[in-house]
Amino acid sequence: MSPLIAFIIGSGPNIGKHTAVALKAKGYQVAIGSRKPVVEEVKKDGYLPVALDITRPETIKEAFASVNKELGPPSVVIFNGSVYSPPPNRDDPLSTPLDKFTEMSAVAVSAFAAAKEAVAAFRAEANKDALKTFIITGGPLPWTPLWMTSFLAGTLQKTNEWRMVELLAAAYSKENFRFYFASLVHAETGGVIDPFSEFWTSGPQHAKVYIDLVTRPDQAEWDYRFNLKAEEWKKA
């Protein structure tokens, strides 16, 4: 049996860290992609450090090449990257410098590049019998009212990813490639959690949900929403 390989793009101390630990506990060899990986520290934790920059989509292909070379083609890819640069004037979304807006917009292009490389990896002979899953760490911005004008670029970023996952889940269902836009939401409203500060400690809940999605044999709802108890949320 081929080894289980997972690639996490975006290795923060919250979701990325807890998900890496959970995947490793499930027997996965885990590669972690970040802009400036602390190589020795990452290796000490038992992971493969991979340099990439989600504001530069051209770095994604090279990052996957590194994972393929060092570990093998991943059967699990988690895109946990996001970039937010608030406009200088929070009441004026068009005050965002064009270069910053371009950087934030590039993240969705990197998600596309990651999905493209993931599908190539899923089709590798080594993954013939593996469960193959691509997850984007989502959020409720695509479907909730835009109450803060400073979130314009972030909303467009997540909305692009949301629609992309919807299309990919349908397009590759015959090959049993699973795609998810996984979002932590308010238990009652299905919108942004309140207080939002709880998001920054929600790594364990994200990790549990991601493991559940990775290990289930079928495609769940592509627009997968869950609460702070790591339970699936569905509109009443």
Short mmCIF file of C-alpha atoms in Angstrom, two decimals:
data_model
loop_
_atom_site.label_atom_id
_atom_site.label_comp_id
_atom_site.label_asym_id
_atom_site.label_seq_id
_atom_site.Cartn_x
_atom_site.Cartn_y
_atom_site.Cartn_z
CA MET A 1 0.00 0.00 0.00
CA SER A 2 1.32 3.44 -0.90
CA PRO A 3 2.00 5.88 1.96
CA LEU A 4 -0.64 8.44 2.86
CA ILE A 5 0.51 11.94 1.92
CA ALA A 6 -1.12 15.25 2.87
CA PHE A 7 -0.15 18.79 1.90
CA ILE A 8 -1.33 21.75 3.98
CA ILE A 9 -0.95 25.13 2.29
CA GLY A 10 -0.90 27.74 5.04
CA SER A 11 0.65 26.62 8.31
CA GLY A 12 -0.51 29.01 10.98
CA PRO A 13 -0.53 28.18 14.71
CA ASN A 14 -4.29 27.64 14.75
CA ILE A 15 -5.92 25.61 11.96
CA GLY A 16 -2.77 24.55 10.14
CA LYS A 17 -0.99 23.32 13.24
CA HIS A 18 -3.90 21.34 14.67
CA THR A 19 -4.77 19.81 11.30
CA ALA A 20 -1.18 18.71 10.75
CA VAL A 21 -1.14 16.99 14.14
CA ALA A 22 -4.45 15.26 13.41
CA LEU A 23 -3.36 14.04 9.98
CA LYS A 24 -0.06 12.76 11.35
CA ALA A 25 -1.97 10.84 14.02
CA LYS A 26 -3.97 9.20 11.22
CA GLY A 27 -0.79 7.94 9.60
CA TYR A 28 -0.26 10.67 7.02
CA GLN A 29 3.12 12.04 6.07
CA VAL A 30 2.47 15.76 6.13
CA ALA A 31 4.02 18.55 4.09
CA ILE A 32 3.48 22.09 5.31
CA GLY A 33 3.68 25.04 2.94
CA SER A 34 4.38 28.58 4.09
CA ARG A 35 6.14 31.72 2.92
CA LYS A 36 9.09 31.41 5.29
CA PRO A 37 9.12 27.95 6.88
CA VAL A 38 11.24 27.50 9.98
CA VAL A 39 12.88 24.46 8.47
CA GLU A 40 14.49 22.83 11.49
CA GLU A 41 11.44 23.39 13.69
CA VAL A 42 9.08 21.93 11.09
CA LYS A 43 11.32 18.92 10.55
CA LYS A 44 11.59 18.41 14.31
CA ASP A 45 7.80 18.17 14.47
CA GLY A 46 7.93 15.45 11.82
CA TYR A 47 6.72 17.41 8.80
CA LEU A 48 8.18 18.38 5.44
CA PRO A 49 8.70 22.16 5.16
CA VAL A 50 7.83 23.63 1.76
CA ALA A 51 8.35 27.25 0.72
CA LEU A 52 5.56 28.97 -1.22
CA ASP A 53 3.74 32.29 -1.38
CA ILE A 54 -0.02 32.31 -1.89
CA THR A 55 0.18 35.86 -3.25
CA ARG A 56 2.37 34.46 -6.05
CA PRO A 57 0.37 31.68 -7.75
CA GLU A 58 3.38 30.62 -9.81
CA THR A 59 5.01 29.24 -6.63
CA ILE A 60 2.29 26.62 -6.14
CA LYS A 61 3.39 24.28 -8.93
CA GLU A 62 6.96 24.27 -7.65
CA ALA A 63 5.74 23.56 -4.12
CA PHE A 64 3.80 20.50 -5.29
CA ALA A 65 6.86 19.34 -7.21
CA SER A 66 8.82 19.43 -3.94
CA VAL A 67 6.17 17.39 -2.14
CA ASN A 68 5.99 14.86 -4.98
CA LYS A 69 9.76 14.48 -4.97
CA GLU A 70 10.28 14.22 -1.20
CA LEU A 71 7.15 12.32 -0.12
CA GLY A 72 5.06 11.40 -3.15
CA PRO A 73 1.82 12.74 -4.66
CA PRO A 74 -0.60 13.88 -1.94
CA SER A 75 -4.07 12.39 -1.69
CA VAL A 76 -5.14 15.16 0.70
CA VAL A 77 -4.64 18.85 -0.01
CA ILE A 78 -5.83 21.55 2.37
CA PHE A 79 -5.72 25.16 1.21
CA ASN A 80 -5.63 27.09 4.46
CA GLY A 81 -4.28 30.35 3.10
CA SER A 82 -5.77 33.81 3.25
CA VAL A 83 -4.46 37.38 3.01
CA TYR A 84 -6.17 40.47 4.38
CA SER A 85 -4.88 44.04 4.09
CA PRO A 86 -7.43 46.58 5.37
CA PRO A 87 -7.77 49.81 3.41
CA PRO A 88 -6.12 52.88 4.96
CA ASN A 89 -9.59 54.39 5.29
CA ARG A 90 -11.91 51.63 6.50
CA ASP A 91 -14.94 53.59 5.31
CA ASP A 92 -13.53 53.85 1.80
CA PRO A 93 -12.90 50.40 0.25
CA LEU A 94 -11.39 52.02 -2.86
CA SER A 95 -8.61 53.50 -0.74
CA THR A 96 -6.96 50.06 -0.82
CA PRO A 97 -3.71 50.37 -2.80
CA LEU A 98 -3.90 48.49 -6.08
CA ASP A 99 -0.87 46.35 -5.25
CA LYS A 100 -2.49 45.20 -2.00
CA PHE A 101 -5.78 44.47 -3.74
CA THR A 102 -3.87 42.49 -6.37
CA GLU A 103 -2.13 40.45 -3.66
CA MET A 104 -5.42 39.59 -1.98
CA SER A 105 -7.02 38.70 -5.32
CA ALA A 106 -4.07 36.46 -6.18
CA VAL A 107 -4.95 34.13 -3.31
CA ALA A 108 -7.97 32.79 -5.20
CA VAL A 109 -5.72 32.19 -8.21
CA SER A 110 -3.37 30.24 -5.95
CA ALA A 111 -6.32 28.17 -4.76
CA PHE A 112 -7.06 27.37 -8.41
CA ALA A 113 -3.41 26.46 -8.99
CA ALA A 114 -3.46 24.22 -5.91
CA ALA A 115 -6.63 22.46 -7.08
CA LYS A 116 -5.07 21.93 -10.50
CA GLU A 117 -1.96 20.33 -8.97
CA ALA A 118 -4.07 18.35 -6.51
CA VAL A 119 -6.09 16.71 -9.30
CA ALA A 120 -2.86 15.73 -11.05
CA ALA A 121 -1.65 14.17 -7.79
CA PHE A 122 -4.98 12.39 -7.23
CA ARG A 123 -4.64 10.75 -10.65
CA ALA A 124 -1.19 9.37 -9.86
CA GLU A 125 -0.90 5.59 -9.73
CA ALA A 126 0.25 5.83 -6.12
CA ASN A 127 -3.16 7.24 -5.15
CA LYS A 128 -5.26 4.73 -7.09
CA ASP A 129 -6.77 3.24 -3.92
CA ALA A 130 -6.58 6.31 -1.67
CA LEU A 131 -9.41 8.58 -0.59
CA LYS A 132 -8.72 11.86 -2.38
CA THR A 133 -9.80 15.15 -0.83
CA PHE A 134 -9.26 18.87 -1.43
CA ILE A 135 -10.42 21.29 1.27
CA ILE A 136 -10.41 25.07 1.35
CA THR A 137 -10.74 26.75 4.72
CA GLY A 138 -13.77 28.85 3.98
CA GLY A 139 -15.93 31.25 5.93
CA PRO A 140 -19.37 32.84 5.67
CA LEU A 141 -18.30 35.95 3.73
CA PRO A 142 -19.65 34.68 0.36
CA TRP A 143 -23.25 34.42 1.58
CA THR A 144 -23.57 36.95 4.40
CA PRO A 145 -24.32 40.68 4.03
CA LEU A 146 -21.15 42.73 3.63
CA TRP A 147 -21.53 44.80 6.77
CA MET A 148 -17.95 46.10 6.77
CA THR A 149 -16.75 47.92 3.67
CA SER A 150 -13.14 47.09 4.57
CA PHE A 151 -13.87 43.42 3.81
CA LEU A 152 -14.43 43.99 0.08
CA ALA A 153 -11.27 42.26 -1.16
CA GLY A 154 -11.54 39.43 1.36
CA THR A 155 -15.13 38.78 0.36
CA LEU A 156 -14.24 38.61 -3.32
CA GLN A 157 -11.37 36.27 -2.48
CA LYS A 158 -13.57 33.82 -0.58
CA THR A 159 -16.47 34.10 -3.02
CA ASN A 160 -14.21 33.10 -5.91
CA GLU A 161 -12.99 30.08 -3.95
CA TRP A 162 -16.55 29.17 -2.93
CA ARG A 163 -17.83 29.11 -6.49
CA MET A 164 -14.76 27.26 -7.70
CA VAL A 165 -15.27 24.45 -5.19
CA GLU A 166 -18.92 24.12 -6.21
CA LEU A 167 -17.87 23.57 -9.82
CA LEU A 168 -14.97 21.26 -9.01
CA ALA A 169 -17.05 19.02 -6.75
CA ALA A 170 -19.43 18.43 -9.66
CA ALA A 171 -16.80 18.20 -12.38
CA TYR A 172 -14.67 15.53 -10.67
CA SER A 173 -17.36 13.54 -8.89
CA LYS A 174 -17.07 10.68 -11.40
CA GLU A 175 -13.45 10.21 -10.34
CA ASN A 176 -14.50 10.33 -6.68
CA PHE A 177 -12.35 13.38 -5.97
CA ARG A 178 -13.96 15.21 -3.05
CA PHE A 179 -13.91 19.02 -2.84
CA TYR A 180 -15.00 21.14 0.12
CA PHE A 181 -15.36 24.77 1.11
CA ALA A 182 -15.42 24.15 4.86
CA SER A 183 -16.70 27.01 6.99
CA LEU A 184 -17.01 27.59 10.71
CA VAL A 185 -20.34 29.36 11.26
CA HIS A 186 -22.55 30.66 14.05
CA ALA A 187 -24.54 27.77 15.52
CA GLU A 188 -27.87 29.59 15.23
CA THR A 189 -27.60 31.94 12.27
CA GLY A 190 -25.11 30.15 10.04
CA GLY A 191 -23.24 33.44 9.68
CA VAL A 192 -20.11 34.82 11.29
CA ILE A 193 -19.39 33.40 14.74
CA ASP A 194 -19.89 35.73 17.68
CA PRO A 195 -17.60 36.61 19.31
CA PHE A 196 -15.30 36.31 16.30
CA SER A 197 -12.32 35.99 18.65
CA GLU A 198 -13.28 32.32 19.07
CA PHE A 199 -12.13 31.72 15.50
CA TRP A 200 -8.52 32.15 16.59
CA THR A 201 -8.77 29.15 18.92
CA SER A 202 -10.88 26.97 16.62
CA GLY A 203 -7.99 24.88 15.33
CA PRO A 204 -9.12 21.70 17.13
CA GLN A 205 -12.65 21.98 15.70
CA HIS A 206 -11.37 22.57 12.18
CA ALA A 207 -8.98 19.63 12.51
CA LYS A 208 -11.76 17.29 13.66
CA VAL A 209 -14.03 18.32 10.79
CA TYR A 210 -11.24 18.01 8.25
CA ILE A 211 -10.34 14.52 9.45
CA ASP A 212 -14.02 13.53 9.24
CA LEU A 213 -14.19 14.78 5.64
CA VAL A 214 -10.88 13.21 4.65
CA THR A 215 -11.78 9.77 6.01
CA ARG A 216 -15.39 9.49 4.84
CA PRO A 217 -15.76 7.43 1.64
CA ASP A 218 -18.26 9.69 -0.11
CA GLN A 219 -18.69 13.36 -0.97
CA ALA A 220 -20.56 15.27 1.70
CA GLU A 221 -22.12 18.66 0.94
CA TRP A 222 -19.38 20.62 -0.85
CA ASP A 223 -20.42 23.79 1.00
CA TYR A 224 -19.73 22.21 4.36
CA ARG A 225 -20.64 24.35 7.37
CA PHE A 226 -19.96 23.47 10.98
CA ASN A 227 -20.27 25.02 14.43
CA LEU A 228 -17.88 25.38 17.35
CA LYS A 229 -18.79 21.87 18.49
CA ALA A 230 -17.40 20.58 15.17
CA GLU A 231 -20.92 19.49 14.22
CA GLU A 232 -22.32 19.94 10.74
CA TRP A 233 -24.59 22.97 10.49
CA LYS A 234 -27.69 22.87 8.35
CA LYS A 235 -30.36 25.51 7.92
CA ALA A 236 -33.47 24.59 9.88
#
